[in-house]
PDB file of C-alpha atoms in Angstrom:
ATOM      1  CA  GLY Q   1       6.671 -43.365   2.747  1.00 83.00           C
ATOM      2  CA  GLU Q   2       5.274 -46.836   2.324  1.00 90.00           C
ATOM      3  CA  ASN Q   3       3.218 -47.658  -0.758  1.00 94.00           C
ATOM      4  CA  VAL Q   4       1.113 -50.812  -1.079  1.00 97.00           C
ATOM      5  CA  GLU Q   5      -0.333 -51.944  -4.386  1.00 98.00           C
ATOM      6  CA  GLN Q   6      -3.012 -54.597  -4.604  1.00 98.00           C
ATOM      7  CA  HIS Q   7      -4.225 -56.686  -7.545  1.00 98.00           C
ATOM      8  CA  PRO Q   8      -6.706 -57.449  -8.924  1.00 98.00           C
ATOM      9  CA  SER Q   9      -9.226 -54.763  -8.030  1.00 97.00           C
ATOM     10  CA  THR Q  10     -12.109 -57.148  -8.754  1.00 98.00           C
ATOM     11  CA  LEU Q  11     -12.166 -60.930  -8.792  1.00 98.00           C
ATOM     12  CA  SER Q  12     -15.058 -63.194  -9.687  1.00 98.00           C
ATOM     13  CA  VAL Q  13     -14.875 -66.942  -8.998  1.00 98.00           C
ATOM     14  CA  GLN Q  14     -17.228 -69.893  -8.922  1.00 98.00           C
ATOM     15  CA  GLU Q  15     -18.128 -71.359  -5.560  1.00 98.00           C
ATOM     16  CA  GLY Q  16     -15.566 -73.990  -4.643  1.00 97.00           C
ATOM     17  CA  ASP Q  17     -12.761 -72.440  -6.698  1.00 98.00           C
ATOM     18  CA  SER Q  18      -9.686 -70.798  -5.206  1.00 98.00           C
ATOM     19  CA  ALA Q  19      -9.035 -67.056  -5.092  1.00 98.00           C
ATOM     20  CA  VAL Q  20      -5.654 -65.349  -4.963  1.00 98.00           C
ATOM     21  CA  ILE Q  21      -5.035 -61.679  -4.195  1.00 98.00           C
ATOM     22  CA  LYS Q  22      -1.567 -60.174  -4.483  1.00 98.00           C
ATOM     23  CA  CYS Q  23       0.076 -57.161  -2.881  1.00 98.00           C
ATOM     24  CA  THR Q  24       3.444 -55.501  -3.222  1.00 98.00           C
ATOM     25  CA  TYR Q  25       5.017 -53.039  -0.812  1.00 97.00           C
ATOM     26  CA  SER Q  26       7.803 -50.534  -1.224  1.00 96.00           C
ATOM     27  CA  ASP Q  27       9.424 -50.119   2.195  1.00 94.00           C
ATOM     28  CA  SER Q  28      11.781 -52.962   3.082  1.00 93.00           C
ATOM     29  CA  ALA Q  29      11.448 -51.963   6.771  1.00 92.00           C
ATOM     30  CA  SER Q  30       7.805 -53.120   6.834  1.00 93.00           C
ATOM     31  CA  ASN Q  31       7.459 -56.133   9.093  1.00 92.00           C
ATOM     32  CA  TYR Q  32       3.755 -56.724   9.734  1.00 92.00           C
ATOM     33  CA  PHE Q  33       1.223 -57.606   7.017  1.00 95.00           C
ATOM     34  CA  PRO Q  34      -2.460 -58.038   7.929  1.00 96.00           C
ATOM     35  CA  TRP Q  35      -5.394 -58.823   5.667  1.00 98.00           C
ATOM     36  CA  TYR Q  36      -8.816 -57.357   6.355  1.00 97.00           C
ATOM     37  CA  LYS Q  37     -12.232 -58.347   5.042  1.00 98.00           C
ATOM     38  CA  GLN Q  38     -14.911 -55.686   4.768  1.00 97.00           C
ATOM     39  CA  GLU Q  39     -18.471 -56.658   3.989  1.00 96.00           C
ATOM     40  CA  LEU Q  40     -20.840 -54.050   2.628  1.00 92.00           C
ATOM     41  CA  GLY Q  41     -21.696 -51.477   5.280  1.00 90.00           C
ATOM     42  CA  LYS Q  42     -19.562 -53.168   7.927  1.00 94.00           C
ATOM     43  CA  ARG Q  43     -16.235 -52.556   9.623  1.00 96.00           C
ATOM     44  CA  PRO Q  44     -12.989 -54.089   8.350  1.00 96.00           C
ATOM     45  CA  GLN Q  45     -12.176 -57.294  10.228  1.00 96.00           C
ATOM     46  CA  LEU Q  46      -8.810 -59.005  10.424  1.00 95.00           C
ATOM     47  CA  ILE Q  47      -8.823 -62.433   8.787  1.00 97.00           C
ATOM     48  CA  ILE Q  48      -5.134 -63.303   8.925  1.00 97.00           C
ATOM     49  CA  ASP Q  49      -1.773 -61.610   9.438  1.00 94.00           C
ATOM     50  CA  ILE Q  50       1.873 -62.469   8.965  1.00 94.00           C
ATOM     51  CA  ARG Q  51       5.135 -61.082  10.260  1.00 90.00           C
ATOM     52  CA  SER Q  52       8.368 -60.676   8.339  1.00 87.00           C
ATOM     53  CA  ASN Q  53      10.081 -63.565  10.121  1.00 87.00           C
ATOM     54  CA  VAL Q  54       7.534 -66.033   8.686  1.00 86.00           C
ATOM     55  CA  GLY Q  55       7.123 -67.104   5.064  1.00 91.00           C
ATOM     56  CA  GLU Q  56       3.676 -68.645   5.207  1.00 95.00           C
ATOM     57  CA  LYS Q  57       0.729 -68.885   7.558  1.00 95.00           C
ATOM     58  CA  LYS Q  58      -2.474 -70.864   7.229  1.00 97.00           C
ATOM     59  CA  ASP Q  59      -5.828 -70.759   8.993  1.00 95.00           C
ATOM     60  CA  GLN Q  60      -8.331 -73.306   7.670  1.00 96.00           C
ATOM     61  CA  ARG Q  61      -9.262 -72.172   4.117  1.00 97.00           C
ATOM     62  CA  ILE Q  62      -7.138 -69.025   4.259  1.00 98.00           C
ATOM     63  CA  ALA Q  63      -3.389 -68.767   3.786  1.00 98.00           C
ATOM     64  CA  VAL Q  64      -0.943 -65.923   3.363  1.00 98.00           C
ATOM     65  CA  THR Q  65       2.533 -66.088   1.851  1.00 97.00           C
ATOM     66  CA  LEU Q  66       5.283 -63.497   2.148  1.00 97.00           C
ATOM     67  CA  ASN Q  67       8.329 -62.994  -0.060  1.00 96.00           C
ATOM     68  CA  LYS Q  68      10.539 -60.400   1.644  1.00 94.00           C
ATOM     69  CA  THR Q  69      13.100 -60.348  -1.130  1.00 94.00           C
ATOM     70  CA  ALA Q  70      10.534 -59.494  -3.770  1.00 95.00           C
ATOM     71  CA  LYS Q  71       8.488 -57.425  -1.301  1.00 96.00           C
ATOM     72  CA  HIS Q  72       5.204 -59.056  -2.059  1.00 96.00           C
ATOM     73  CA  PHE Q  73       2.615 -61.044  -0.158  1.00 97.00           C
ATOM     74  CA  SER Q  74      -0.486 -62.909  -1.217  1.00 98.00           C
ATOM     75  CA  LEU Q  75      -3.794 -64.096   0.190  1.00 98.00           C
ATOM     76  CA  HIS Q  76      -5.081 -67.501  -0.852  1.00 98.00           C
ATOM     77  CA  ILE Q  77      -8.653 -68.602  -0.208  1.00 98.00           C
ATOM     78  CA  THR Q  78      -9.526 -72.189  -1.066  1.00 98.00           C
ATOM     79  CA  GLU Q  79     -12.965 -73.756  -1.511  1.00 98.00           C
ATOM     80  CA  THR Q  80     -14.599 -70.345  -1.764  1.00 98.00           C
ATOM     81  CA  GLN Q  81     -18.138 -69.887  -0.484  1.00 97.00           C
ATOM     82  CA  PRO Q  82     -20.724 -67.160  -1.238  1.00 96.00           C
ATOM     83  CA  GLU Q  83     -20.133 -65.711   2.242  1.00 96.00           C
ATOM     84  CA  ASP Q  84     -16.526 -65.012   1.218  1.00 98.00           C
ATOM     85  CA  SER Q  85     -17.880 -62.271  -1.069  1.00 98.00           C
ATOM     86  CA  ALA Q  86     -16.542 -58.964   0.271  1.00 97.00           C
ATOM     87  CA  VAL Q  87     -13.792 -56.406  -0.240  1.00 97.00           C
ATOM     88  CA  TYR Q  88     -10.384 -57.580   0.929  1.00 98.00           C
ATOM     89  CA  PHE Q  89      -7.607 -55.185   1.915  1.00 98.00           C
ATOM     90  CA  CYS Q  90      -3.956 -55.946   2.404  1.00 98.00           C
ATOM     91  CA  ALA Q  91      -1.846 -53.648   4.574  1.00 97.00           C
ATOM     92  CA  ALA Q  92       1.704 -53.135   5.755  1.00 95.00           C
ATOM     93  CA  SER Q  93       3.266 -51.644   8.857  1.00 92.00           C
ATOM     94  CA  LYS Q  94       6.805 -50.920  10.069  1.00 86.00           C
ATOM     95  CA  ASN Q  95       6.015 -51.074  13.753  1.00 75.00           C
ATOM     96  CA  ASN Q  96       5.365 -54.830  13.896  1.00 67.00           C
ATOM     97  CA  ALA Q  97       1.917 -53.737  14.977  1.00 71.00           C
ATOM     98  CA  GLY Q  98      -1.442 -52.752  13.562  1.00 75.00           C
ATOM     99  CA  ASN Q  99      -1.487 -49.216  14.848  1.00 83.00           C
ATOM    100  CA  MET Q 100      -0.223 -47.459  11.720  1.00 89.00           C
ATOM    101  CA  LEU Q 101      -1.247 -49.306   8.574  1.00 93.00           C
ATOM    102  CA  THR Q 102      -0.726 -48.499   4.906  1.00 95.00           C
ATOM    103  CA  PHE Q 103      -3.495 -50.185   2.945  1.00 97.00           C
ATOM    104  CA  GLY Q 104      -3.698 -51.501  -0.568  1.00 97.00           C
ATOM    105  CA  GLY Q 105      -6.555 -50.327  -2.764  1.00 97.00           C
ATOM    106  CA  GLY Q 106      -8.768 -53.327  -2.062  1.00 97.00           C
ATOM    107  CA  THR Q 107     -10.083 -56.299  -4.045  1.00 97.00           C
ATOM    108  CA  ARG Q 108     -13.784 -56.897  -4.513  1.00 97.00           C
ATOM    109  CA  LEU Q 109     -14.244 -60.663  -4.450  1.00 98.00           C
ATOM    110  CA  MET Q 110     -17.486 -62.086  -5.803  1.00 98.00           C
ATOM    111  CA  VAL Q 111     -18.188 -65.787  -5.322  1.00 98.00           C
ATOM    112  CA  LYS Q 112     -20.911 -67.022  -7.627  1.00 96.00           C
ATOM    113  CA  PRO Q 113     -23.018 -69.937  -6.362  1.00 93.00           C
TER     114      PRO Q 113
ATOM    115  CA  LYS C   1     -15.992 -57.393  25.903  1.00 66.00           C
ATOM    116  CA  ALA C   2     -17.332 -54.306  24.136  1.00 81.00           C
ATOM    117  CA  GLY C   3     -15.851 -53.517  20.739  1.00 93.00           C
ATOM    118  CA  VAL C   4     -14.661 -50.196  19.375  1.00 97.00           C
ATOM    119  CA  THR C   5     -17.497 -47.677  19.427  1.00 97.00           C
ATOM    120  CA  GLN C   6     -17.729 -44.637  17.213  1.00 98.00           C
ATOM    121  CA  THR C   7     -20.234 -41.827  17.480  1.00 97.00           C
ATOM    122  CA  PRO C   8     -22.124 -40.502  15.724  1.00 97.00           C
ATOM    123  CA  ARG C   9     -22.716 -43.049  12.963  1.00 97.00           C
ATOM    124  CA  TYR C  10     -23.854 -40.462  10.442  1.00 97.00           C
ATOM    125  CA  LEU C  11     -23.275 -36.729  10.069  1.00 97.00           C
ATOM    126  CA  ILE C  12     -24.253 -34.143   7.502  1.00 98.00           C
ATOM    127  CA  LYS C  13     -22.368 -30.854   7.590  1.00 98.00           C
ATOM    128  CA  THR C  14     -22.103 -27.788   5.421  1.00 98.00           C
ATOM    129  CA  ARG C  15     -18.915 -26.615   3.738  1.00 98.00           C
ATOM    130  CA  GLY C  16     -16.893 -24.397   6.046  1.00 98.00           C
ATOM    131  CA  GLN C  17     -18.235 -25.909   9.264  1.00 98.00           C
ATOM    132  CA  GLN C  18     -16.217 -28.020  11.638  1.00 98.00           C
ATOM    133  CA  VAL C  19     -16.965 -31.459  13.016  1.00 98.00           C
ATOM    134  CA  THR C  20     -15.856 -33.636  15.933  1.00 98.00           C
ATOM    135  CA  LEU C  21     -15.980 -37.422  15.825  1.00 98.00           C
ATOM    136  CA  SER C  22     -15.579 -39.692  18.824  1.00 98.00           C
ATOM    137  CA  CYS C  23     -14.021 -43.113  19.298  1.00 98.00           C
ATOM    138  CA  SER C  24     -14.116 -45.323  22.406  1.00 98.00           C
ATOM    139  CA  PRO C  25     -11.511 -48.100  22.178  1.00 96.00           C
ATOM    140  CA  ILE C  26     -11.710 -51.603  23.562  1.00 94.00           C
ATOM    141  CA  SER C  27     -11.096 -51.564  27.295  1.00 93.00           C
ATOM    142  CA  GLY C  28      -7.365 -51.749  27.977  1.00 90.00           C
ATOM    143  CA  HIS C  29      -6.323 -50.616  24.507  1.00 92.00           C
ATOM    144  CA  ARG C  30      -4.165 -47.497  24.683  1.00 92.00           C
ATOM    145  CA  SER C  31      -3.472 -47.044  20.966  1.00 93.00           C
ATOM    146  CA  VAL C  32      -6.139 -45.420  18.799  1.00 96.00           C
ATOM    147  CA  SER C  33      -5.642 -44.813  15.074  1.00 96.00           C
ATOM    148  CA  TRP C  34      -7.873 -42.933  12.668  1.00 98.00           C
ATOM    149  CA  TYR C  35      -8.410 -43.672   8.975  1.00 98.00           C
ATOM    150  CA  GLN C  36     -10.307 -42.023   6.171  1.00 98.00           C
ATOM    151  CA  GLN C  37     -12.060 -44.330   3.690  1.00 97.00           C
ATOM    152  CA  THR C  38     -13.248 -43.013   0.312  1.00 95.00           C
ATOM    153  CA  PRO C  39     -14.061 -44.819  -2.940  1.00 89.00           C
ATOM    154  CA  GLY C  40     -11.316 -42.940  -4.759  1.00 86.00           C
ATOM    155  CA  GLN C  41      -8.451 -42.981  -2.232  1.00 87.00           C
ATOM    156  CA  GLY C  42      -9.253 -46.138  -0.295  1.00 90.00           C
ATOM    157  CA  LEU C  43      -8.202 -46.412   3.337  1.00 95.00           C
ATOM    158  CA  GLN C  44      -5.718 -43.741   4.391  1.00 96.00           C
ATOM    159  CA  PHE C  45      -4.018 -43.338   7.758  1.00 96.00           C
ATOM    160  CA  LEU C  46      -4.707 -40.031   9.499  1.00 97.00           C
ATOM    161  CA  PHE C  47      -2.961 -40.279  12.870  1.00 95.00           C
ATOM    162  CA  GLU C  48      -2.369 -42.464  15.901  1.00 94.00           C
ATOM    163  CA  TYR C  49      -2.608 -41.614  19.558  1.00 95.00           C
ATOM    164  CA  PHE C  50      -1.008 -43.525  22.393  1.00 92.00           C
ATOM    165  CA  SER C  51      -1.211 -42.525  26.057  1.00 91.00           C
ATOM    166  CA  GLU C  52      -2.680 -39.118  25.148  1.00 94.00           C
ATOM    167  CA  THR C  53       0.157 -38.301  22.710  1.00 94.00           C
ATOM    168  CA  GLN C  54       0.082 -38.209  18.942  1.00 94.00           C
ATOM    169  CA  ARG C  55       2.664 -40.801  18.040  1.00 90.00           C
ATOM    170  CA  ASN C  56       2.277 -41.029  14.260  1.00 90.00           C
ATOM    171  CA  LYS C  57       0.763 -38.783  11.624  1.00 93.00           C
ATOM    172  CA  GLY C  58      -0.313 -39.382   8.040  1.00 93.00           C
ATOM    173  CA  ASN C  59      -0.231 -37.015   5.123  1.00 93.00           C
ATOM    174  CA  PHE C  60      -3.315 -34.901   5.774  1.00 96.00           C
ATOM    175  CA  PRO C  61      -3.622 -31.103   6.077  1.00 97.00           C
ATOM    176  CA  GLY C  62      -3.632 -29.362   9.430  1.00 96.00           C
ATOM    177  CA  ARG C  63      -7.438 -29.044   9.272  1.00 98.00           C
ATOM    178  CA  PHE C  64      -7.463 -32.619  10.539  1.00 98.00           C
ATOM    179  CA  SER C  65      -6.556 -32.902  14.195  1.00 97.00           C
ATOM    180  CA  GLY C  66      -7.191 -35.195  17.096  1.00 97.00           C
ATOM    181  CA  ARG C  67      -6.665 -35.820  20.739  1.00 97.00           C
ATOM    182  CA  GLN C  68      -6.818 -38.617  23.256  1.00 97.00           C
ATOM    183  CA  PHE C  69      -8.072 -38.497  26.803  1.00 97.00           C
ATOM    184  CA  SER C  70      -6.731 -40.224  29.901  1.00 96.00           C
ATOM    185  CA  ASN C  71      -9.324 -43.012  29.518  1.00 94.00           C
ATOM    186  CA  SER C  72      -7.970 -43.640  25.965  1.00 95.00           C
ATOM    187  CA  ARG C  73     -11.091 -42.304  24.270  1.00 97.00           C
ATOM    188  CA  SER C  74     -10.161 -40.280  21.225  1.00 98.00           C
ATOM    189  CA  GLU C  75     -11.699 -37.502  19.190  1.00 98.00           C
ATOM    190  CA  MET C  76     -10.843 -36.211  15.789  1.00 98.00           C
ATOM    191  CA  ASN C  77     -11.742 -32.780  14.521  1.00 98.00           C
ATOM    192  CA  VAL C  78     -11.982 -31.482  10.993  1.00 98.00           C
ATOM    193  CA  SER C  79     -12.193 -27.723  10.581  1.00 96.00           C
ATOM    194  CA  THR C  80     -13.296 -25.687   7.569  1.00 97.00           C
ATOM    195  CA  LEU C  81     -14.952 -28.679   5.937  1.00 98.00           C
ATOM    196  CA  GLU C  82     -14.595 -29.214   2.209  1.00 98.00           C
ATOM    197  CA  LEU C  83     -16.747 -31.337  -0.096  1.00 97.00           C
ATOM    198  CA  GLY C  84     -13.798 -33.705  -0.480  1.00 96.00           C
ATOM    199  CA  ASP C  85     -13.857 -34.493   3.238  1.00 98.00           C
ATOM    200  CA  SER C  86     -16.984 -36.580   2.687  1.00 98.00           C
ATOM    201  CA  ALA C  87     -15.918 -40.059   3.707  1.00 97.00           C
ATOM    202  CA  LEU C  88     -16.238 -42.896   6.170  1.00 98.00           C
ATOM    203  CA  TYR C  89     -13.974 -42.173   9.133  1.00 98.00           C
ATOM    204  CA  LEU C  90     -12.802 -45.294  10.919  1.00 98.00           C
ATOM    205  CA  CYS C  91     -10.957 -45.612  14.145  1.00 97.00           C
ATOM    206  CA  ALA C  92      -9.060 -48.677  15.283  1.00 97.00           C
ATOM    207  CA  SER C  93      -7.711 -49.620  18.672  1.00 95.00           C
ATOM    208  CA  SER C  94      -4.935 -51.986  19.595  1.00 91.00           C
ATOM    209  CA  HIS C  95      -2.902 -53.139  22.561  1.00 86.00           C
ATOM    210  CA  PRO C  96       0.609 -53.220  21.070  1.00 72.00           C
ATOM    211  CA  GLU C  97       2.167 -54.748  24.161  1.00 74.00           C
ATOM    212  CA  VAL C  98      -0.093 -57.791  23.978  1.00 70.00           C
ATOM    213  CA  ASN C  99      -1.325 -58.256  20.432  1.00 69.00           C
ATOM    214  CA  THR C 100      -0.667 -56.469  17.175  1.00 76.00           C
ATOM    215  CA  GLU C 101      -4.206 -56.769  15.802  1.00 88.00           C
ATOM    216  CA  ALA C 102      -6.076 -53.533  15.201  1.00 92.00           C
ATOM    217  CA  PHE C 103      -9.823 -53.679  15.852  1.00 94.00           C
ATOM    218  CA  PHE C 104     -11.977 -51.293  13.862  1.00 97.00           C
ATOM    219  CA  GLY C 105     -15.092 -49.424  14.830  1.00 97.00           C
ATOM    220  CA  GLN C 106     -18.090 -49.239  12.498  1.00 97.00           C
ATOM    221  CA  GLY C 107     -17.130 -45.762  11.414  1.00 97.00           C
ATOM    222  CA  THR C 108     -18.748 -42.367  11.117  1.00 98.00           C
ATOM    223  CA  ARG C 109     -20.148 -41.522   7.708  1.00 97.00           C
ATOM    224  CA  LEU C 110     -19.550 -37.798   7.134  1.00 98.00           C
ATOM    225  CA  THR C 111     -21.297 -36.045   4.266  1.00 98.00           C
ATOM    226  CA  VAL C 112     -20.322 -32.462   3.463  1.00 98.00           C
ATOM    227  CA  VAL C 113     -22.846 -30.515   1.389  1.00 97.00           C
TER     228      VAL C 113
END
């Protein structure tokens, strides 16, 4: 089955710096790659997603890039703010949908003011 | 529009007992997926129901089961509870025909003692 690895497991940055989280996946049939943010004690919430027919997608300070050949995708957060502090999960799916997701292990991002 | 609702929020059970968790999806969403979240294993897919049928299944023992009703509400059941079943159980609903995003509930925190 699909396996998703995520690095780093923890990331500490200064406010205003950029943060990059990387994920690799094993199944070349995967075609949908969402990123979720989970604050302490709260539900995971989608922050951005990308499909396999797109190489890059941007939404304000957040961007995701996908390299299908290398089977990896990355989350980029620019101008980080303290409220960006949370655990971020990458995921992959073969159904081009979010109904059956394989998650990475998560990255705890800490933004220091 | 109401979000995904899970009940109860917290449960404490004894080893060997069984438990039933409930999930009410967003109105109109026919796909409901269940995930187990633990510090050690992260977020793992349990199963997905669509139109009252189990459409996908993760790698969990048969003690974990579920069902979906005609109104798309879903329940999951865990029989013969083990200490290792202590986890946050999350459900997510989606409307694959319209949008791929999966919306998560706040979860049920199960503690097995």
